[in-house]
mmCIF file of C-alpha atoms in Angstrom:
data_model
loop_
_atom_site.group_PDB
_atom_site.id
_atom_site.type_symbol
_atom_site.label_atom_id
_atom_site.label_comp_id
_atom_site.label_asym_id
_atom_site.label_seq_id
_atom_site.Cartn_x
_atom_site.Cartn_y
_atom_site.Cartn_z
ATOM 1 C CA UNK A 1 83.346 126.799 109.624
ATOM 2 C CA UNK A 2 83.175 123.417 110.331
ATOM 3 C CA UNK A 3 86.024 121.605 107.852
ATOM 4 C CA UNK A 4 85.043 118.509 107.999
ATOM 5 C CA UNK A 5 81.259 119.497 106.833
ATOM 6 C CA UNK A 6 81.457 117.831 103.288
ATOM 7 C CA UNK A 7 81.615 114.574 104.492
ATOM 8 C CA UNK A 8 78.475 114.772 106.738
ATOM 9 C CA UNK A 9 76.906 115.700 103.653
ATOM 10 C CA UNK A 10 78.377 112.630 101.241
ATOM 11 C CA UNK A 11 77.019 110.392 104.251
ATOM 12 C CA UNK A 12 73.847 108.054 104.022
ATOM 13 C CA UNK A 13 72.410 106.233 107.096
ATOM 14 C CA UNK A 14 71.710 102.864 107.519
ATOM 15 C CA UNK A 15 74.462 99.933 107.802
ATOM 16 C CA UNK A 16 76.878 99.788 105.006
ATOM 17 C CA UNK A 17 77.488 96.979 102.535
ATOM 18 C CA UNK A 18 80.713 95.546 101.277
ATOM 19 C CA UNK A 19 80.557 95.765 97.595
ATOM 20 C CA UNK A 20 80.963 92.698 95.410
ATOM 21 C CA UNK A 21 83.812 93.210 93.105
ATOM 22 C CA UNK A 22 83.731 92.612 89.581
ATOM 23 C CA UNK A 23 83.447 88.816 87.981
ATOM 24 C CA UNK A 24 86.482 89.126 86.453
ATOM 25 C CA UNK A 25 88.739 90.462 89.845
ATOM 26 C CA UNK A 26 86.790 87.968 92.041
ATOM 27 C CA UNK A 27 87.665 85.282 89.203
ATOM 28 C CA UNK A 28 91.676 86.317 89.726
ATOM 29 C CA UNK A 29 91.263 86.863 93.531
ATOM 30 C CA UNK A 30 89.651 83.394 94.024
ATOM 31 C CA UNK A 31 92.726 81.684 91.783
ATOM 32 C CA UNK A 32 95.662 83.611 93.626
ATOM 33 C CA UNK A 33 94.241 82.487 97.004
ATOM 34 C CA UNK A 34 93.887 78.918 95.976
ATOM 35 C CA UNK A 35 96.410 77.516 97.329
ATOM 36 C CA UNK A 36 96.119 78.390 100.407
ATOM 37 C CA UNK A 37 93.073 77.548 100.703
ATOM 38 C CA UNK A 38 93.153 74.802 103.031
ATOM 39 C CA UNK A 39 94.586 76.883 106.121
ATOM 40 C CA UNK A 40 92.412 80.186 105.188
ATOM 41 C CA UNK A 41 88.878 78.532 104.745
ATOM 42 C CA UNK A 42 87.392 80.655 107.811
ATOM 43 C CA UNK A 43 84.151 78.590 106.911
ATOM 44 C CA UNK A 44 85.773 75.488 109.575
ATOM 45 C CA UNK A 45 85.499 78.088 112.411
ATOM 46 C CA UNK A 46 81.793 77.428 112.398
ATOM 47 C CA UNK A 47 81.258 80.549 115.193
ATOM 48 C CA UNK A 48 79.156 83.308 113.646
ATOM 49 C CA UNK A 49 79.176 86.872 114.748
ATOM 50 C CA UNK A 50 77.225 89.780 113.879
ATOM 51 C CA UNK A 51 77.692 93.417 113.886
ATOM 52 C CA UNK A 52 75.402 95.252 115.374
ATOM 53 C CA UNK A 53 74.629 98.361 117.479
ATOM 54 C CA UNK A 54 74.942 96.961 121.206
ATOM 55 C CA UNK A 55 78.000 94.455 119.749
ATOM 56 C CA UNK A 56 78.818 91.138 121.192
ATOM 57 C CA UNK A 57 78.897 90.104 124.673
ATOM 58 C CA UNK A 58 81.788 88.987 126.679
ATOM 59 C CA UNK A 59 81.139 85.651 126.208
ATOM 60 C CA UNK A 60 79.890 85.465 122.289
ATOM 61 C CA UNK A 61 83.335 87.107 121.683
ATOM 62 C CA UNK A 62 85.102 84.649 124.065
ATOM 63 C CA UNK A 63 83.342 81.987 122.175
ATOM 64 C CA UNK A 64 84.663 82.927 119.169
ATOM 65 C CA UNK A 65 87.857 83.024 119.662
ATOM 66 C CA UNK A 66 88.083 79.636 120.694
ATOM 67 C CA UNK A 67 86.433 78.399 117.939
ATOM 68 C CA UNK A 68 88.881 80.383 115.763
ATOM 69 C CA UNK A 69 91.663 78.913 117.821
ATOM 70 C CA UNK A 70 90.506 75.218 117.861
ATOM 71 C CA UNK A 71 89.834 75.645 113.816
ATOM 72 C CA UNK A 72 93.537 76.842 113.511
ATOM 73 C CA UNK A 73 94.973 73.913 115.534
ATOM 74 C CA UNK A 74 93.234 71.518 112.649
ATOM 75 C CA UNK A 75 95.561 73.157 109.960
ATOM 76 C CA UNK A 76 98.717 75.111 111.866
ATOM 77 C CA UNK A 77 101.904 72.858 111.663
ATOM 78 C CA UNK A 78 102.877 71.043 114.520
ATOM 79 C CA UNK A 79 106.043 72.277 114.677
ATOM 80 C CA UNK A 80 106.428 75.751 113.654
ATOM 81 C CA UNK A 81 108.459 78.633 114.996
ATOM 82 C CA UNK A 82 107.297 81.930 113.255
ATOM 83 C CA UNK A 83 103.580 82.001 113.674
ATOM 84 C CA UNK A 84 102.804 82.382 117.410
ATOM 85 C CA UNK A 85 105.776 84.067 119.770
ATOM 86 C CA UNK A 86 108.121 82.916 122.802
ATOM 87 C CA UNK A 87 107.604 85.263 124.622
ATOM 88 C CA UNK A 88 109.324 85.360 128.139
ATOM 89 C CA UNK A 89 106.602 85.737 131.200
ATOM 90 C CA UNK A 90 107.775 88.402 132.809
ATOM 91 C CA UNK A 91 107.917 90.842 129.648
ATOM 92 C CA UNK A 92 104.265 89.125 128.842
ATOM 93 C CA UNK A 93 102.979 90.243 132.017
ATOM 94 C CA UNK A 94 104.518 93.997 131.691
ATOM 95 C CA UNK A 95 103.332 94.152 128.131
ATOM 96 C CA UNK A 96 99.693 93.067 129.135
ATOM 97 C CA UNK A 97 99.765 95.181 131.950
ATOM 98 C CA UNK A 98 100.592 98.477 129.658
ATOM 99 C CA UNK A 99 97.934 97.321 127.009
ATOM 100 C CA UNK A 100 95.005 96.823 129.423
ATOM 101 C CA UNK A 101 96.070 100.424 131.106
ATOM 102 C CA UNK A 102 95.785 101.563 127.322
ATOM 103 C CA UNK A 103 92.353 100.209 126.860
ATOM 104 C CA UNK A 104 91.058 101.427 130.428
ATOM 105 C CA UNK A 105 92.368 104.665 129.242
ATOM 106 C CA UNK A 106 90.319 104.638 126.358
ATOM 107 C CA UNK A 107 87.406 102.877 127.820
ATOM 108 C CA UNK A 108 86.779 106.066 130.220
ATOM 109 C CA UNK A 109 84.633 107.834 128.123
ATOM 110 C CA UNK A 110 82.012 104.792 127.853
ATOM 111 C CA UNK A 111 79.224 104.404 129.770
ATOM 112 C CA UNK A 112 79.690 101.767 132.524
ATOM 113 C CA UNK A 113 78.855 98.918 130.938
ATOM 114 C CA UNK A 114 80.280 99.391 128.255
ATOM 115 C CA UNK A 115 83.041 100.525 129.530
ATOM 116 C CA UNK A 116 83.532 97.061 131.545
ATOM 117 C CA UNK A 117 83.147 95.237 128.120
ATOM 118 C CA UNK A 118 85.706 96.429 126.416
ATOM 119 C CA UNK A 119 88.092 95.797 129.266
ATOM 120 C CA UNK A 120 86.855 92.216 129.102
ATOM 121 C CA UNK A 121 87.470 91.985 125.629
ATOM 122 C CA UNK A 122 91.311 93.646 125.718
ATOM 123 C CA UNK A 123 91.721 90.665 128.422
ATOM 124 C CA UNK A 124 90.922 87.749 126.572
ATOM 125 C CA UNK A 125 93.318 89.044 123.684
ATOM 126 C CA UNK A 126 96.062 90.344 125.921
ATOM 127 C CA UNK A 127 95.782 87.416 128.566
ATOM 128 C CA UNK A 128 95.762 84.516 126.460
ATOM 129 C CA UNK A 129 99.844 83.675 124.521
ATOM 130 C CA UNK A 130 97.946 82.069 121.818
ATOM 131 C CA UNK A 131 95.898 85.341 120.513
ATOM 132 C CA UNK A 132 98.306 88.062 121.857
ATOM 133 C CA UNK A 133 101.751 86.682 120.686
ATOM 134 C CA UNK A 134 100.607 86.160 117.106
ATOM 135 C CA UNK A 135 102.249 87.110 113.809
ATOM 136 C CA UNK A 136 99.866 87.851 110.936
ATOM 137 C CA UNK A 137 102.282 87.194 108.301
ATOM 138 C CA UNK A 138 101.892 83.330 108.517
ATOM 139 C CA UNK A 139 98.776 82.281 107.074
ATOM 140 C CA UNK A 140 95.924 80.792 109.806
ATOM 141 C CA UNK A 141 92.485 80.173 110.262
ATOM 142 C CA UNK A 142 92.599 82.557 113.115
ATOM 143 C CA UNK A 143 93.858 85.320 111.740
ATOM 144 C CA UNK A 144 91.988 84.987 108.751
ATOM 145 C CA UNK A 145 89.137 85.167 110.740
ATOM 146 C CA UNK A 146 89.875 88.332 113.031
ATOM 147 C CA UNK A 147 91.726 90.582 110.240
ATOM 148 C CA UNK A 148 88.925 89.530 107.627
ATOM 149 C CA UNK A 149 86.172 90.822 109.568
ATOM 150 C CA UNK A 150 88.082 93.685 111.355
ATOM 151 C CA UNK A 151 88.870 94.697 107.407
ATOM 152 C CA UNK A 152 85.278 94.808 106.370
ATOM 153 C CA UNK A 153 84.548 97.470 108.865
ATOM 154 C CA UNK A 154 85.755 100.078 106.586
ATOM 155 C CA UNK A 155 85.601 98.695 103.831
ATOM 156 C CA UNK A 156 81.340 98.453 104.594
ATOM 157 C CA UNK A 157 81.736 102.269 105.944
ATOM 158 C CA UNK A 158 83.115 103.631 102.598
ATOM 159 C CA UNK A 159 82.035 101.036 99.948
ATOM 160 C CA UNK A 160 85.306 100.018 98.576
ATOM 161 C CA UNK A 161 85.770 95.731 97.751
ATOM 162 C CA UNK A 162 89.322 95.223 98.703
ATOM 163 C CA UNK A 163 91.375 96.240 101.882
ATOM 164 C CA UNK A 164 94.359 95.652 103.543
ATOM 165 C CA UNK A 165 95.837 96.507 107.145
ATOM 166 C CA UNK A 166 99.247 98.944 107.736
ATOM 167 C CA UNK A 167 101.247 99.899 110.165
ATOM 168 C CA UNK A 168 99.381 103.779 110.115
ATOM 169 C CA UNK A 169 98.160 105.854 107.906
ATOM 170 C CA UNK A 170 101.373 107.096 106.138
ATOM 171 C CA UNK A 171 102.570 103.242 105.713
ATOM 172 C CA UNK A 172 98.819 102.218 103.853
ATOM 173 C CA UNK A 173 99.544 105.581 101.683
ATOM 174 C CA UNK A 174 103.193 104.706 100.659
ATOM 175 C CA UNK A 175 101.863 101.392 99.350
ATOM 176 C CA UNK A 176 99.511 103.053 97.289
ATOM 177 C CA UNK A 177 101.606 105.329 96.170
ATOM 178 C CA UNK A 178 103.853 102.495 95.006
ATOM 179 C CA UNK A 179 101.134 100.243 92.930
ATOM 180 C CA UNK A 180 100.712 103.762 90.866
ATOM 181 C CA UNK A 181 104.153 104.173 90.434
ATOM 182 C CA UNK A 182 104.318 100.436 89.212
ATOM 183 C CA UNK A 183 101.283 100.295 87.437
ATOM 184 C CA UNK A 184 102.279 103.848 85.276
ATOM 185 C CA UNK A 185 106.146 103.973 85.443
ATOM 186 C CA UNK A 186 105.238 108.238 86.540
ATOM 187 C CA UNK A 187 107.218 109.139 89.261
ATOM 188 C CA UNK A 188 105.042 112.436 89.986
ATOM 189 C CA UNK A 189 101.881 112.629 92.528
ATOM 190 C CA UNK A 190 99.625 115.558 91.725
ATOM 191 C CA UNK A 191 98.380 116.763 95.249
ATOM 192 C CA UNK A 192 95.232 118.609 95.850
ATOM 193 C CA UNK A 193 95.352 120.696 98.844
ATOM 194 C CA UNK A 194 98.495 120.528 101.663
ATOM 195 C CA UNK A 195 101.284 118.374 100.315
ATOM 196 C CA UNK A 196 103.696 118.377 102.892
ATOM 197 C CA UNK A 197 103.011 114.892 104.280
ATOM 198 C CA UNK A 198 101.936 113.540 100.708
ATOM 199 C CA UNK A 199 105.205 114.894 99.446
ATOM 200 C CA UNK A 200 107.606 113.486 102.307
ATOM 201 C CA UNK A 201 105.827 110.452 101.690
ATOM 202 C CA UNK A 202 106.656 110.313 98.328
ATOM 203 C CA UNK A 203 109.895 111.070 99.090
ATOM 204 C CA UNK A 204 110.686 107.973 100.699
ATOM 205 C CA UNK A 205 109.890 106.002 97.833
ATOM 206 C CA UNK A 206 111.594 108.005 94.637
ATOM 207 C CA UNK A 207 108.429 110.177 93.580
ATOM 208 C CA UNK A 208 108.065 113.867 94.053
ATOM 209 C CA UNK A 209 104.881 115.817 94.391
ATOM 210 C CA UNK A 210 102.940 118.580 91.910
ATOM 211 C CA UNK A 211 99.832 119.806 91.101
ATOM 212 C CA UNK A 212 99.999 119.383 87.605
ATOM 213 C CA UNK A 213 97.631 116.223 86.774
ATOM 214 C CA UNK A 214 98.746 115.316 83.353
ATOM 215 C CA UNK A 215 100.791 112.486 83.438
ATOM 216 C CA UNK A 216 100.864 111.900 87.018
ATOM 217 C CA UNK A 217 100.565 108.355 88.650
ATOM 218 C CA UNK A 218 97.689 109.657 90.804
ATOM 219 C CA UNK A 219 95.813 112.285 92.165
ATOM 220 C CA UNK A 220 95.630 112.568 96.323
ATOM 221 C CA UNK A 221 93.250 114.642 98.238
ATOM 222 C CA UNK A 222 91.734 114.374 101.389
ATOM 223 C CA UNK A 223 87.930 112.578 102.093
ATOM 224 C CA UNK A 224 86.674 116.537 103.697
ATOM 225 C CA UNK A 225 87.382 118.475 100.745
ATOM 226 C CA UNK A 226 84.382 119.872 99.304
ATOM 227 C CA UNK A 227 85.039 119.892 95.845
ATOM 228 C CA UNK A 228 86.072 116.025 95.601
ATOM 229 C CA UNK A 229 83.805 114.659 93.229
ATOM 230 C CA UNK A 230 85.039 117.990 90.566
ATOM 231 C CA UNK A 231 88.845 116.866 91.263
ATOM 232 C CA UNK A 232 87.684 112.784 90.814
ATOM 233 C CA UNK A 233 85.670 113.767 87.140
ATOM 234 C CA UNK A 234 88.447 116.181 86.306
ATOM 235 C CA UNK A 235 91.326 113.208 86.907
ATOM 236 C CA UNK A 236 89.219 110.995 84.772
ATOM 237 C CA UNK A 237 89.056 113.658 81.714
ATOM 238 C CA UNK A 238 92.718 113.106 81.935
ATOM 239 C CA UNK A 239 92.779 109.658 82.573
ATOM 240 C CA UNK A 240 94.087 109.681 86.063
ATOM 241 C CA UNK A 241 92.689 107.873 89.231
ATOM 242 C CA UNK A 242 92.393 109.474 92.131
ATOM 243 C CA UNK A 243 93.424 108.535 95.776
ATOM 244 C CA UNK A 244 92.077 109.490 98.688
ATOM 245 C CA UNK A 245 93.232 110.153 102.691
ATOM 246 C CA UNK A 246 90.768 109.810 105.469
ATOM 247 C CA UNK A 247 92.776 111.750 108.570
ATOM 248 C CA UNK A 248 92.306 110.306 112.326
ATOM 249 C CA UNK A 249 89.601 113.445 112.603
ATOM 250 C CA UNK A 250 87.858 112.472 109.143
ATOM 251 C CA UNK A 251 87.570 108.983 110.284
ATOM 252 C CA UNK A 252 86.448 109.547 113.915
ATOM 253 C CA UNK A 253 83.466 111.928 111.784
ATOM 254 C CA UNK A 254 82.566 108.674 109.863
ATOM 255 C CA UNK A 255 82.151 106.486 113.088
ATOM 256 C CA UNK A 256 80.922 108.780 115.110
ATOM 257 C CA UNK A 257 77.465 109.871 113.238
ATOM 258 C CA UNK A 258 77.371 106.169 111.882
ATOM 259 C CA UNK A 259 76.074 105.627 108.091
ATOM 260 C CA UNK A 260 77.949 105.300 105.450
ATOM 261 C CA UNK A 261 79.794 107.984 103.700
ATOM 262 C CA UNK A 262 79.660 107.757 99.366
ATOM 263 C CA UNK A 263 82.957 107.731 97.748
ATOM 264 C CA UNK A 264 83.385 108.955 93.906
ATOM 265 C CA UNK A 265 83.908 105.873 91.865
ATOM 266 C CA UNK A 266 86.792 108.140 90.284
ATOM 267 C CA UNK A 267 88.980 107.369 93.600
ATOM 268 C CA UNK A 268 90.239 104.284 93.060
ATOM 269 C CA UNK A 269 92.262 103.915 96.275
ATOM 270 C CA UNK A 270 92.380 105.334 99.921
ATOM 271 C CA UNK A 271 94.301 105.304 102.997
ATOM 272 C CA UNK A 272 92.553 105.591 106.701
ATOM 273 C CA UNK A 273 95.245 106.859 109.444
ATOM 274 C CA UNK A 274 95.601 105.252 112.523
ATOM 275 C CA UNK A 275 94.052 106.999 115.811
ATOM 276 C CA UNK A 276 90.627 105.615 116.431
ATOM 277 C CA UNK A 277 92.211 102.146 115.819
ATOM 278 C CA UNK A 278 95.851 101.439 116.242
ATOM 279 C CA UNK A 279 96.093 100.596 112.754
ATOM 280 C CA UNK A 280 95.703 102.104 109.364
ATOM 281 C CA UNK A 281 93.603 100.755 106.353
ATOM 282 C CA UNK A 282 94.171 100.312 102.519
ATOM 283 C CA UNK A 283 91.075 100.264 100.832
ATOM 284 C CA UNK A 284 90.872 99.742 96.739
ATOM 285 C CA UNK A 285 88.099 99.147 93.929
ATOM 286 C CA UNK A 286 91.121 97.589 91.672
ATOM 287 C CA UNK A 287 92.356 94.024 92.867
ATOM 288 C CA UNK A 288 95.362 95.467 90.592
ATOM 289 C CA UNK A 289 96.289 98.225 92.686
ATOM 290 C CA UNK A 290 95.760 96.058 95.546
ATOM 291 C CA UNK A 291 98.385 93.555 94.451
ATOM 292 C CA UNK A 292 100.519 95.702 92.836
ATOM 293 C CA UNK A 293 102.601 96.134 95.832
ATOM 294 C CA UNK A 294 102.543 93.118 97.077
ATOM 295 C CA UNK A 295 105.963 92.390 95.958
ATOM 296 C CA UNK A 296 107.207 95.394 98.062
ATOM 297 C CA UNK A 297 108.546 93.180 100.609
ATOM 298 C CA UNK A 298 110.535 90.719 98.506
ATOM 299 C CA UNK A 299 112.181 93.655 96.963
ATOM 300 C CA UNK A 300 112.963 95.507 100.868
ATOM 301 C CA UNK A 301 113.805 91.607 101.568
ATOM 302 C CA UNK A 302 117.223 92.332 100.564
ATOM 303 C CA UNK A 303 117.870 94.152 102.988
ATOM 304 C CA UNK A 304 118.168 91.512 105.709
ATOM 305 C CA UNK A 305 120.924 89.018 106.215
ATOM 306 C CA UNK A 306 118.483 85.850 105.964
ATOM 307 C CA UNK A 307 117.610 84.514 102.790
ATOM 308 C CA UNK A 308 114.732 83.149 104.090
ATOM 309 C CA UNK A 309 113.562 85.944 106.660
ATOM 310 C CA UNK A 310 110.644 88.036 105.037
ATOM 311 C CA UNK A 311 109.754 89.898 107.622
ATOM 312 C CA UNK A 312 107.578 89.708 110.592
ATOM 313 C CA UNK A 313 104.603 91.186 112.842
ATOM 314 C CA UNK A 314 102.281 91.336 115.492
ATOM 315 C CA UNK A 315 98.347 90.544 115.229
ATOM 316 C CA UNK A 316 97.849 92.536 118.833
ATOM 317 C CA UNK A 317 96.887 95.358 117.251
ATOM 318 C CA UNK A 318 94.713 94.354 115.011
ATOM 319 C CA UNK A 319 93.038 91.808 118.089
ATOM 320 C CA UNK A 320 92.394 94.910 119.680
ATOM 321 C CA UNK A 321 90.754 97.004 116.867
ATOM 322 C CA UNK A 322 88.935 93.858 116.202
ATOM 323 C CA UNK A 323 87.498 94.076 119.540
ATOM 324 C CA UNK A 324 86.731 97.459 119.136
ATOM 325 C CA UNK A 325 84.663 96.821 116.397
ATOM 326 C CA UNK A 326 83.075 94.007 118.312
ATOM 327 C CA UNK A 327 81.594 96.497 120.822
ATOM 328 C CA UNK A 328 78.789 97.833 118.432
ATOM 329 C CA UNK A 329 78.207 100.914 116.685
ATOM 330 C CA UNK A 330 77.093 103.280 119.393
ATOM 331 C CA UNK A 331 79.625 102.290 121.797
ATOM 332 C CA UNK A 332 82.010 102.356 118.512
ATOM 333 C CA UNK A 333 80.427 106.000 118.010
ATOM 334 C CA UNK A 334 81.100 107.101 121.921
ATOM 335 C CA UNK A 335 84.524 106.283 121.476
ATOM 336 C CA UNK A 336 85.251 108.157 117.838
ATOM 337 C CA UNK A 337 83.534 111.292 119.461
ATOM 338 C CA UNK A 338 86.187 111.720 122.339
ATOM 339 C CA UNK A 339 88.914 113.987 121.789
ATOM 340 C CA UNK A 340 92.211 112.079 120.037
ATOM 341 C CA UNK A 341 94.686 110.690 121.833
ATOM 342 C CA UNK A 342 97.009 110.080 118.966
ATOM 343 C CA UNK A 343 100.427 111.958 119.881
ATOM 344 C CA UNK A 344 102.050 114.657 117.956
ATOM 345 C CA UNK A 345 104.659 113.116 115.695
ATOM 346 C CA UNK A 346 107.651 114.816 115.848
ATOM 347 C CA UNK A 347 109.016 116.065 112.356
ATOM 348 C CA UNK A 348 109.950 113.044 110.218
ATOM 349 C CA UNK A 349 112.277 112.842 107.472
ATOM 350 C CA UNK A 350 112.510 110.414 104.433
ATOM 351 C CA UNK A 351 115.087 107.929 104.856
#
């Protein structure tokens, strides 16, 4: 038996749409991201791109990015040491060098063409200090541009408003996990189906897992199970929402037969893993469970010596899934049929 049959069948064809959220959350999203405005107003990169089937050429995405980079330059500070890396040449070359063998890796299972595209594409990210040396957490034009798109390829495949990028699969879970626990003061997960991972999860932020629904903070179950619209309607009897995972295998399925796969409006939340792309996804219908973990990181922030160190990270990852995206659906669909490459993690514990 094939088990990840119930989401061919909860899949429509035809190109996904990114849903308009409601007045009122597009009325609050609009105000919180007023002021910065000015350096995230992707409109002054003037370079359109579409998503297609056959995906960009070399030199459409090429074009791009230097429009994205000269839009940037209008509003980045002059002087300004967090947003784009020193990085010492030699370790630049060796870290190219291991992220273009990555991508040839990967682009072995396109056809020839396509398969010389995508190496193209990894080489104007990896070869250029300006796009590969990046850190997403200071605002830009740029990456405003790159992560915004890359983020409404899922959020188009499964019909969800709001989405955000993680670290994997596990990380974009854990935040979730932590708007419920803020947003309902329950400390419990009710899990539907194997709770191992959901549990350690939990684990690592002060919740514990159980099947018992009433009075939990959420519900999480995985996008195959067959019975996933029962456990959404039976969560909102009891006034629950629902959450739900999309493995690496669930997610290749998705890409792979193209379409667009229908979500119960009861989950309110889900988290793709990391596999196909080298990052994971947060994807939400609330702008409330969205932002309720956005404070996550001024409470960790304690944890470093710095007052005024936040945190940091790379935008090379998300360049490259960005790319990915770039190369069209059926090339897209080639690559989410091959076999995973994504290693065995070794047994984790909760720290």
């Amino acid at each position: 038996m094939d088990p990840l049959a119930a989401i061919d069948a909860r899949r429509s064809p035809g190109v996904g749409v990114v849903p308009r959220p409601p007045p009122a959350d597009a009325a609050r999203k609009w105000l919180r991201e007023l002021p910065a405005r000015g350096i995230l107003d992707t409109r002054s990169v003037g370079a359109r791109i579409s998503f297609t089937r056959v995906g960009l050429r070399v030199d459409e995405l090429r074009a791009f990015f230097d429009a994205a980079k000269r839009a940037a330059k209008k509003s980045e500070k002059i002087c300004e040491s967090g947003n784009t890396y020193g990085v010492n040449r030699a370790f630049a070359a060796v870290n190219a060098a291991v992220m273009r063998a990555e991508a040839a890796a990967d682009a072995a299972v396109l056809a020839p063409d396509d398969a010389a595209r995508f190496r193209a594409f990894v080489d104007v990210v990896v070869l250029d200090a300006e796009l590969r040396n990046r850190n997403p957490l200071h605002p830009s034009v740029l990456d405003a541009a790159v992560i915004g798109n890359l983020l409404d390829f899922p959020k188009a495949a499964f019909g969800f408003p709001f989405a955000c990028y993680a670290t994997d699969g596990r990380e974009a879970l854990s935040l979730c996990l932590y708007s419920y626990r803020q947003r309902t003061g329950s400390t419990r997960v009710a899990v539907r189906g194997d709770a191992a991972e959901v549990a350690a999860v939990a684990a690592r932020i002060g919740m514990t897992a159980t099947d018992d629904v009433i009075g939990a903070a959420c519900v999480v179950c995985a996008l195959e199970r067959a019975d996933l619209e029962e456990i959404a309607a039976a969560a909102a009897r009891a006034g629950v929402a629902v959450h739900v995972t999309a493995s690496d295998a669930a997610w290749r399925r998705v890409v792979a037969r193209g379409g667009r796969v229908a979500v119960p409006q009861g989950a309110r939340s889900m988290s793709v893993a990391e596999g196909l792309f080298k990052t994971g996804f947060g994807l939400y219908r609330d702008l409330a469970v969205r932002d309720a973990h956005c404070d996550a990181a001024l409470r960790w922030q304690t944890a470093y010596l710095s007052p005024n160190e936040g945190g940091s990270g790379a935008a090379a990852p998300l360049f490259l899934d960005f790319c990915r995206v770039c190369l069209g659906g059926d090339a897209l669909a080639v690559l989410a049929a091959a076999p995973s490459t994504k290693p065995e993690e070794p047994t984790w514990e909760p720290v």
